[in-house]
Amino acid sequence: EVQLVESGGGLVQPGRSLRLSCAASGFTFDDYAMHWVRQAPGKGLQWVSGIIWNSATSGYADSVKGRFTISRDNAKNSLYLQMNSLRVEDTALYYCAKEIKKQWSRDGFDIWGQGTMVTVSS
Amino acid sequence: QSALTQPASVSGSPGQSITISCTGTSSDVGGYDFVSWYQQHPGEAPKLMIYDVSNRPSGVSNRFSGSKSGNTASLTISGLQAEDEADYYCSSYTSYTTLGRVFGGGTKLTVL
């Protein structure tokens, strides 16, 4: 079964750090670009960051640029999001998502995890 | 980078057809054929319904179709069913940032 499972969320104070993980299974992980998408409570979807299959290229939304770092370990079939200098407005459910086409980086996301909740509050 | 513009809500009766619009710019919707549509039921992860403007992933009903004209993409659902009631989000690749995507604000579909 193709599956993505996120972990690492929790309650954290403003200014602190958190590292999210996403474990992939059921497909050849290193064939696909991967992304993080978040959804604040009661709000819409927001793209956060993406990384291509071989880690050579990554991108970030303006709201997280310079604070968040995306990475992947293809040997471990895992995607990560290091989140530093967290703000109250980063509070959201964070999903990892897989692109539908191999080695491409502009397509839709066909597999999503169930998300991990990050709450930034003092 | 501004979000794509979608209507906040649409509604229709069972068996009818509805269309949800999604308006962007030449840097996203209008510039590339990389528009996707997602369905999200409460408490669930989004589900890909359309990609590359008009392609359906395996397993998605052919009642769902997509199109694009200029800077506006559209999702049409025909033969509305009760289980279609959900939030729908459009998304597009954007040249604003590397690997970037932009989402619409979401449209709540109510099946009357």
PDB file of C-alpha atoms in Angstrom:
ATOM      1  CA  GLU A   1       0.000   0.000   0.000  1.00  0.00           C
ATOM      2  CA  VAL A   2       1.289   3.425  -0.947  1.00  0.00           C
ATOM      3  CA  GLN A   3       1.518   5.444   2.240  1.00  0.00           C
ATOM      4  CA  LEU A   4       2.965   8.577   3.809  1.00  0.00           C
ATOM      5  CA  VAL A   5       3.102   8.917   7.585  1.00  0.00           C
ATOM      6  CA  GLU A   6       4.066  12.212   9.209  1.00  0.00           C
ATOM      7  CA  SER A   7       5.396  12.623  12.724  1.00  0.00           C
ATOM      8  CA  GLY A   8       7.145  15.163  14.920  1.00  0.00           C
ATOM      9  CA  GLY A   9       4.400  17.698  15.492  1.00  0.00           C
ATOM     10  CA  GLY A  10       3.509  19.110  18.875  1.00  0.00           C
ATOM     11  CA  LEU A  11       3.172  22.193  21.039  1.00  0.00           C
ATOM     12  CA  VAL A  12       6.138  24.560  20.923  1.00  0.00           C
ATOM     13  CA  GLN A  13       6.815  28.091  22.129  1.00  0.00           C
ATOM     14  CA  PRO A  14       7.376  30.948  19.681  1.00  0.00           C
ATOM     15  CA  GLY A  15      10.991  31.177  18.588  1.00  0.00           C
ATOM     16  CA  ARG A  16      11.714  27.499  19.208  1.00  0.00           C
ATOM     17  CA  SER A  17      12.395  24.733  16.683  1.00  0.00           C
ATOM     18  CA  LEU A  18      10.731  21.522  15.579  1.00  0.00           C
ATOM     19  CA  ARG A  19      11.623  18.833  13.041  1.00  0.00           C
ATOM     20  CA  LEU A  20       8.918  17.019  11.119  1.00  0.00           C
ATOM     21  CA  SER A  21       9.417  13.648   9.475  1.00  0.00           C
ATOM     22  CA  CYS A  22       7.493  11.825   6.768  1.00  0.00           C
ATOM     23  CA  ALA A  23       7.993   8.087   6.234  1.00  0.00           C
ATOM     24  CA  ALA A  24       7.153   6.795   2.766  1.00  0.00           C
ATOM     25  CA  SER A  25       6.287   3.244   1.780  1.00  0.00           C
ATOM     26  CA  GLY A  26       4.767   1.340  -1.106  1.00  0.00           C
ATOM     27  CA  PHE A  27       6.522   3.228  -3.902  1.00  0.00           C
ATOM     28  CA  THR A  28      10.043   4.012  -5.125  1.00  0.00           C
ATOM     29  CA  PHE A  29      10.656   7.099  -3.005  1.00  0.00           C
ATOM     30  CA  ASP A  30      13.706   8.374  -4.867  1.00  0.00           C
ATOM     31  CA  ASP A  31      11.774   8.554  -8.131  1.00  0.00           C
ATOM     32  CA  TYR A  32       9.585  11.450  -6.981  1.00  0.00           C
ATOM     33  CA  ALA A  33       9.702  15.074  -5.875  1.00  0.00           C
ATOM     34  CA  MET A  34       8.107  15.605  -2.452  1.00  0.00           C
ATOM     35  CA  HIS A  35       6.425  18.555  -0.756  1.00  0.00           C
ATOM     36  CA  TRP A  36       5.099  19.923   2.513  1.00  0.00           C
ATOM     37  CA  VAL A  37       1.677  21.590   2.540  1.00  0.00           C
ATOM     38  CA  ARG A  38       0.035  23.071   5.630  1.00  0.00           C
ATOM     39  CA  GLN A  39      -3.476  23.923   6.690  1.00  0.00           C
ATOM     40  CA  ALA A  40      -4.201  26.263   9.581  1.00  0.00           C
ATOM     41  CA  PRO A  41      -7.271  25.352  11.654  1.00  0.00           C
ATOM     42  CA  GLY A  42     -10.408  26.129   9.652  1.00  0.00           C
ATOM     43  CA  LYS A  43      -8.389  27.570   6.771  1.00  0.00           C
ATOM     44  CA  GLY A  44      -7.266  26.537   3.297  1.00  0.00           C
ATOM     45  CA  LEU A  45      -4.203  24.758   1.978  1.00  0.00           C
ATOM     46  CA  GLN A  46      -0.846  26.498   1.723  1.00  0.00           C
ATOM     47  CA  TRP A  47       2.211  25.144  -0.040  1.00  0.00           C
ATOM     48  CA  VAL A  48       5.250  25.309   2.238  1.00  0.00           C
ATOM     49  CA  SER A  49       8.207  23.679   0.508  1.00  0.00           C
ATOM     50  CA  GLY A  50       9.283  21.133  -2.099  1.00  0.00           C
ATOM     51  CA  ILE A  51      12.365  19.111  -3.008  1.00  0.00           C
ATOM     52  CA  ILE A  52      13.166  17.194  -6.158  1.00  0.00           C
ATOM     53  CA  TRP A  53      14.017  13.510  -6.247  1.00  0.00           C
ATOM     54  CA  ASN A  54      17.789  13.870  -5.818  1.00  0.00           C
ATOM     55  CA  SER A  55      17.774  16.875  -3.409  1.00  0.00           C
ATOM     56  CA  ALA A  56      19.537  19.043  -5.994  1.00  0.00           C
ATOM     57  CA  THR A  57      16.772  21.654  -5.933  1.00  0.00           C
ATOM     58  CA  SER A  58      14.375  22.845  -3.264  1.00  0.00           C
ATOM     59  CA  GLY A  59      11.952  25.730  -2.895  1.00  0.00           C
ATOM     60  CA  TYR A  60      10.081  27.574  -0.150  1.00  0.00           C
ATOM     61  CA  ALA A  61       7.084  29.808   0.320  1.00  0.00           C
ATOM     62  CA  ASP A  62       8.027  33.382   1.194  1.00  0.00           C
ATOM     63  CA  SER A  63       6.431  33.003   4.619  1.00  0.00           C
ATOM     64  CA  VAL A  64       8.922  30.310   5.672  1.00  0.00           C
ATOM     65  CA  LYS A  65      12.007  31.144   3.605  1.00  0.00           C
ATOM     66  CA  GLY A  66      15.098  31.445   5.783  1.00  0.00           C
ATOM     67  CA  ARG A  67      13.404  29.691   8.730  1.00  0.00           C
ATOM     68  CA  PHE A  68      12.431  26.257   7.354  1.00  0.00           C
ATOM     69  CA  THR A  69      14.673  23.711   5.630  1.00  0.00           C
ATOM     70  CA  ILE A  70      13.427  20.734   3.641  1.00  0.00           C
ATOM     71  CA  SER A  71      15.549  17.627   3.192  1.00  0.00           C
ATOM     72  CA  ARG A  72      15.211  13.974   2.299  1.00  0.00           C
ATOM     73  CA  ASP A  73      17.060  10.716   2.900  1.00  0.00           C
ATOM     74  CA  ASN A  74      16.330   8.371   0.016  1.00  0.00           C
ATOM     75  CA  ALA A  75      18.092   5.482   1.773  1.00  0.00           C
ATOM     76  CA  LYS A  76      15.559   5.815   4.590  1.00  0.00           C
ATOM     77  CA  ASN A  77      12.561   6.670   2.374  1.00  0.00           C
ATOM     78  CA  SER A  78      12.059   9.770   4.472  1.00  0.00           C
ATOM     79  CA  LEU A  79      11.271  13.456   4.030  1.00  0.00           C
ATOM     80  CA  TYR A  80      11.998  16.093   6.660  1.00  0.00           C
ATOM     81  CA  LEU A  81      11.116  19.676   7.500  1.00  0.00           C
ATOM     82  CA  GLN A  82      13.340  21.522   9.963  1.00  0.00           C
ATOM     83  CA  MET A  83      11.367  24.462  11.323  1.00  0.00           C
ATOM     84  CA  ASN A  84      13.280  27.177  13.196  1.00  0.00           C
ATOM     85  CA  SER A  85      12.188  30.505  14.695  1.00  0.00           C
ATOM     86  CA  LEU A  86       8.607  29.294  14.815  1.00  0.00           C
ATOM     87  CA  ARG A  87       5.817  31.860  14.916  1.00  0.00           C
ATOM     88  CA  VAL A  88       2.229  31.697  16.118  1.00  0.00           C
ATOM     89  CA  GLU A  89       1.122  31.929  12.483  1.00  0.00           C
ATOM     90  CA  ASP A  90       2.945  28.664  11.692  1.00  0.00           C
ATOM     91  CA  THR A  91       0.280  26.811  13.679  1.00  0.00           C
ATOM     92  CA  ALA A  92      -1.217  24.289  11.263  1.00  0.00           C
ATOM     93  CA  LEU A  93      -1.644  20.679  10.237  1.00  0.00           C
ATOM     94  CA  TYR A  94       1.399  19.824   8.148  1.00  0.00           C
ATOM     95  CA  TYR A  95       0.974  17.312   5.320  1.00  0.00           C
ATOM     96  CA  CYS A  96       3.672  15.689   3.262  1.00  0.00           C
ATOM     97  CA  ALA A  97       2.676  14.953  -0.318  1.00  0.00           C
ATOM     98  CA  LYS A  98       4.082  13.071  -3.322  1.00  0.00           C
ATOM     99  CA  GLU A  99       4.047  14.326  -6.887  1.00  0.00           C
ATOM    100  CA  ILE A 100       2.094  12.216  -9.348  1.00  0.00           C
ATOM    101  CA  LYS A 101       4.830  11.966 -11.989  1.00  0.00           C
ATOM    102  CA  LYS A 102       8.336  10.618 -11.679  1.00  0.00           C
ATOM    103  CA  GLN A 103      11.244  13.042 -11.476  1.00  0.00           C
ATOM    104  CA  TRP A 104       9.028  15.984 -12.377  1.00  0.00           C
ATOM    105  CA  SER A 105       8.529  19.056 -10.271  1.00  0.00           C
ATOM    106  CA  ARG A 106       5.462  20.916 -11.451  1.00  0.00           C
ATOM    107  CA  ASP A 107       2.630  18.423 -11.165  1.00  0.00           C
ATOM    108  CA  GLY A 108      -0.176  17.674  -8.758  1.00  0.00           C
ATOM    109  CA  PHE A 109       0.146  15.648  -5.546  1.00  0.00           C
ATOM    110  CA  ASP A 110      -1.447  12.212  -5.698  1.00  0.00           C
ATOM    111  CA  ILE A 111      -0.524  10.817  -2.283  1.00  0.00           C
ATOM    112  CA  TRP A 112      -0.939  12.715   1.000  1.00  0.00           C
ATOM    113  CA  GLY A 113      -0.261  11.733   4.562  1.00  0.00           C
ATOM    114  CA  GLN A 114      -2.767  12.300   7.344  1.00  0.00           C
ATOM    115  CA  GLY A 115      -0.776  15.238   8.659  1.00  0.00           C
ATOM    116  CA  THR A 116       0.964  16.162  11.888  1.00  0.00           C
ATOM    117  CA  MET A 117      -0.267  19.100  13.968  1.00  0.00           C
ATOM    118  CA  VAL A 118       2.089  21.898  14.937  1.00  0.00           C
ATOM    119  CA  THR A 119       0.885  24.377  17.538  1.00  0.00           C
ATOM    120  CA  VAL A 120       3.022  27.433  18.282  1.00  0.00           C
ATOM    121  CA  SER A 121       1.915  29.129  21.464  1.00  0.00           C
ATOM    122  CA  SER A 122       3.349  30.556  24.652  1.00  0.00           C
TER     123      SER A 122
ATOM    124  CA  GLN B   1       2.500  35.358  -4.154  1.00  0.00           C
ATOM    125  CA  SER B   2      -1.266  35.735  -3.899  1.00  0.00           C
ATOM    126  CA  ALA B   3      -3.627  32.811  -3.610  1.00  0.00           C
ATOM    127  CA  LEU B   4      -5.719  31.789  -6.597  1.00  0.00           C
ATOM    128  CA  THR B   5      -9.288  33.097  -6.502  1.00  0.00           C
ATOM    129  CA  GLN B   6     -12.166  30.672  -6.032  1.00  0.00           C
ATOM    130  CA  PRO B   7     -15.791  31.282  -5.046  1.00  0.00           C
ATOM    131  CA  ALA B   8     -16.339  30.626  -1.359  1.00  0.00           C
ATOM    132  CA  SER B   9     -19.315  28.377  -1.971  1.00  0.00           C
ATOM    133  CA  VAL B  10     -21.388  26.698  -4.647  1.00  0.00           C
ATOM    134  CA  SER B  11     -24.406  24.453  -4.418  1.00  0.00           C
ATOM    135  CA  GLY B  12     -26.457  22.126  -6.561  1.00  0.00           C
ATOM    136  CA  SER B  13     -29.094  19.438  -6.396  1.00  0.00           C
ATOM    137  CA  PRO B  14     -28.422  15.751  -6.924  1.00  0.00           C
ATOM    138  CA  GLY B  15     -28.060  14.944 -10.609  1.00  0.00           C
ATOM    139  CA  GLN B  16     -27.217  18.509 -11.588  1.00  0.00           C
ATOM    140  CA  SER B  17     -23.858  19.847 -12.775  1.00  0.00           C
ATOM    141  CA  ILE B  18     -21.811  22.566 -11.113  1.00  0.00           C
ATOM    142  CA  THR B  19     -18.663  24.418 -12.094  1.00  0.00           C
ATOM    143  CA  ILE B  20     -16.044  25.910  -9.793  1.00  0.00           C
ATOM    144  CA  SER B  21     -13.758  28.588 -11.198  1.00  0.00           C
ATOM    145  CA  CYS B  22     -10.169  29.319 -10.245  1.00  0.00           C
ATOM    146  CA  THR B  23      -8.524  32.539 -11.384  1.00  0.00           C
ATOM    147  CA  GLY B  24      -4.824  33.239 -11.301  1.00  0.00           C
ATOM    148  CA  THR B  25      -2.262  35.118 -13.354  1.00  0.00           C
ATOM    149  CA  SER B  26       0.083  34.541 -16.251  1.00  0.00           C
ATOM    150  CA  SER B  27       2.732  33.428 -13.723  1.00  0.00           C
ATOM    151  CA  ASP B  28       0.651  30.467 -12.672  1.00  0.00           C
ATOM    152  CA  VAL B  29      -2.680  29.292 -14.134  1.00  0.00           C
ATOM    153  CA  GLY B  30      -2.342  31.198 -17.394  1.00  0.00           C
ATOM    154  CA  GLY B  31       1.295  30.371 -17.996  1.00  0.00           C
ATOM    155  CA  TYR B  32       1.364  26.617 -17.470  1.00  0.00           C
ATOM    156  CA  ASP B  33      -0.824  23.563 -17.929  1.00  0.00           C
ATOM    157  CA  PHE B  34      -0.100  22.402 -14.386  1.00  0.00           C
ATOM    158  CA  VAL B  35      -3.432  23.065 -12.698  1.00  0.00           C
ATOM    159  CA  SER B  36      -4.685  20.511 -10.177  1.00  0.00           C
ATOM    160  CA  TRP B  37      -7.913  20.128  -8.225  1.00  0.00           C
ATOM    161  CA  TYR B  38      -8.299  18.545  -4.794  1.00  0.00           C
ATOM    162  CA  GLN B  39     -11.323  17.335  -2.856  1.00  0.00           C
ATOM    163  CA  GLN B  40     -11.237  17.450   0.935  1.00  0.00           C
ATOM    164  CA  HIS B  41     -13.872  16.000   3.221  1.00  0.00           C
ATOM    165  CA  PRO B  42     -13.913  17.175   6.875  1.00  0.00           C
ATOM    166  CA  GLY B  43     -11.136  15.618   8.922  1.00  0.00           C
ATOM    167  CA  GLU B  44      -9.522  13.989   5.908  1.00  0.00           C
ATOM    168  CA  ALA B  45      -6.449  14.657   3.797  1.00  0.00           C
ATOM    169  CA  PRO B  46      -6.933  16.243   0.374  1.00  0.00           C
ATOM    170  CA  LYS B  47      -7.527  13.903  -2.579  1.00  0.00           C
ATOM    171  CA  LEU B  48      -6.261  14.649  -6.089  1.00  0.00           C
ATOM    172  CA  MET B  49      -9.173  14.777  -8.539  1.00  0.00           C
ATOM    173  CA  ILE B  50      -7.630  16.469 -11.604  1.00  0.00           C
ATOM    174  CA  TYR B  51      -4.041  17.179 -12.658  1.00  0.00           C
ATOM    175  CA  ASP B  52      -2.464  18.860 -15.689  1.00  0.00           C
ATOM    176  CA  VAL B  53      -5.692  20.856 -16.172  1.00  0.00           C
ATOM    177  CA  SER B  54      -7.870  17.993 -17.349  1.00  0.00           C
ATOM    178  CA  ASN B  55      -6.363  14.604 -16.483  1.00  0.00           C
ATOM    179  CA  ARG B  56      -8.023  12.291 -13.973  1.00  0.00           C
ATOM    180  CA  PRO B  57      -5.932  10.025 -11.754  1.00  0.00           C
ATOM    181  CA  SER B  58      -6.817   6.358 -11.784  1.00  0.00           C
ATOM    182  CA  GLY B  59      -9.950   5.692  -9.730  1.00  0.00           C
ATOM    183  CA  VAL B  60     -11.474   9.175  -9.988  1.00  0.00           C
ATOM    184  CA  SER B  61     -14.969   9.247 -11.431  1.00  0.00           C
ATOM    185  CA  ASN B  62     -15.406  10.597 -14.953  1.00  0.00           C
ATOM    186  CA  ARG B  63     -18.091  12.877 -13.509  1.00  0.00           C
ATOM    187  CA  PHE B  64     -15.178  15.158 -12.641  1.00  0.00           C
ATOM    188  CA  SER B  65     -13.618  17.165 -15.462  1.00  0.00           C
ATOM    189  CA  GLY B  66     -11.264  20.124 -15.754  1.00  0.00           C
ATOM    190  CA  SER B  67     -10.547  22.836 -18.279  1.00  0.00           C
ATOM    191  CA  LYS B  68      -8.690  26.119 -18.649  1.00  0.00           C
ATOM    192  CA  SER B  69      -9.090  29.342 -20.575  1.00  0.00           C
ATOM    193  CA  GLY B  70      -6.541  32.090 -20.159  1.00  0.00           C
ATOM    194  CA  ASN B  71      -5.886  32.746 -16.487  1.00  0.00           C
ATOM    195  CA  THR B  72      -8.983  30.853 -15.305  1.00  0.00           C
ATOM    196  CA  ALA B  73      -9.301  27.125 -14.714  1.00  0.00           C
ATOM    197  CA  SER B  74     -12.556  25.327 -14.020  1.00  0.00           C
ATOM    198  CA  LEU B  75     -13.692  22.117 -12.356  1.00  0.00           C
ATOM    199  CA  THR B  76     -17.016  20.676 -13.457  1.00  0.00           C
ATOM    200  CA  ILE B  77     -18.837  17.974 -11.542  1.00  0.00           C
ATOM    201  CA  SER B  78     -21.714  16.372 -13.399  1.00  0.00           C
ATOM    202  CA  GLY B  79     -24.438  14.152 -11.989  1.00  0.00           C
ATOM    203  CA  LEU B  80     -23.970  15.560  -8.484  1.00  0.00           C
ATOM    204  CA  GLN B  81     -24.092  13.019  -5.686  1.00  0.00           C
ATOM    205  CA  ALA B  82     -24.378  13.492  -1.933  1.00  0.00           C
ATOM    206  CA  GLU B  83     -20.808  12.253  -1.415  1.00  0.00           C
ATOM    207  CA  ASP B  84     -19.489  15.087  -3.607  1.00  0.00           C
ATOM    208  CA  GLU B  85     -20.238  17.538  -0.785  1.00  0.00           C
ATOM    209  CA  ALA B  86     -16.784  18.696   0.304  1.00  0.00           C
ATOM    210  CA  ASP B  87     -14.260  21.502   0.017  1.00  0.00           C
ATOM    211  CA  TYR B  88     -12.502  21.835  -3.327  1.00  0.00           C
ATOM    212  CA  TYR B  89      -9.142  23.499  -3.867  1.00  0.00           C
ATOM    213  CA  CYS B  90      -7.429  24.404  -7.095  1.00  0.00           C
ATOM    214  CA  SER B  91      -3.656  24.599  -7.308  1.00  0.00           C
ATOM    215  CA  SER B  92      -1.130  25.607  -9.927  1.00  0.00           C
ATOM    216  CA  TYR B  93       2.572  25.514 -10.459  1.00  0.00           C
ATOM    217  CA  THR B  94       3.923  29.057 -10.145  1.00  0.00           C
ATOM    218  CA  SER B  95       7.103  30.530 -11.534  1.00  0.00           C
ATOM    219  CA  TYR B  96       7.272  32.888  -8.547  1.00  0.00           C
ATOM    220  CA  THR B  97       9.448  30.462  -6.600  1.00  0.00           C
ATOM    221  CA  THR B  98      11.427  27.303  -7.281  1.00  0.00           C
ATOM    222  CA  LEU B  99       9.147  24.242  -7.306  1.00  0.00           C
ATOM    223  CA  GLY B 100       6.411  26.620  -6.194  1.00  0.00           C
ATOM    224  CA  ARG B 101       2.726  25.887  -5.969  1.00  0.00           C
ATOM    225  CA  VAL B 102      -0.120  28.219  -5.203  1.00  0.00           C
ATOM    226  CA  PHE B 103      -3.520  27.128  -3.917  1.00  0.00           C
ATOM    227  CA  GLY B 104      -6.926  28.711  -4.157  1.00  0.00           C
ATOM    228  CA  GLY B 105      -8.798  29.682  -1.029  1.00  0.00           C
ATOM    229  CA  GLY B 106     -11.173  26.745  -1.391  1.00  0.00           C
ATOM    230  CA  THR B 107     -14.810  26.321  -2.390  1.00  0.00           C
ATOM    231  CA  LYS B 108     -17.410  24.653  -0.191  1.00  0.00           C
ATOM    232  CA  LEU B 109     -19.729  22.519  -2.331  1.00  0.00           C
ATOM    233  CA  THR B 110     -23.141  21.873  -0.835  1.00  0.00           C
ATOM    234  CA  VAL B 111     -25.385  19.215  -2.352  1.00  0.00           C
ATOM    235  CA  LEU B 112     -28.919  20.332  -1.607  1.00  0.00           C
TER     236      LEU B 112
END
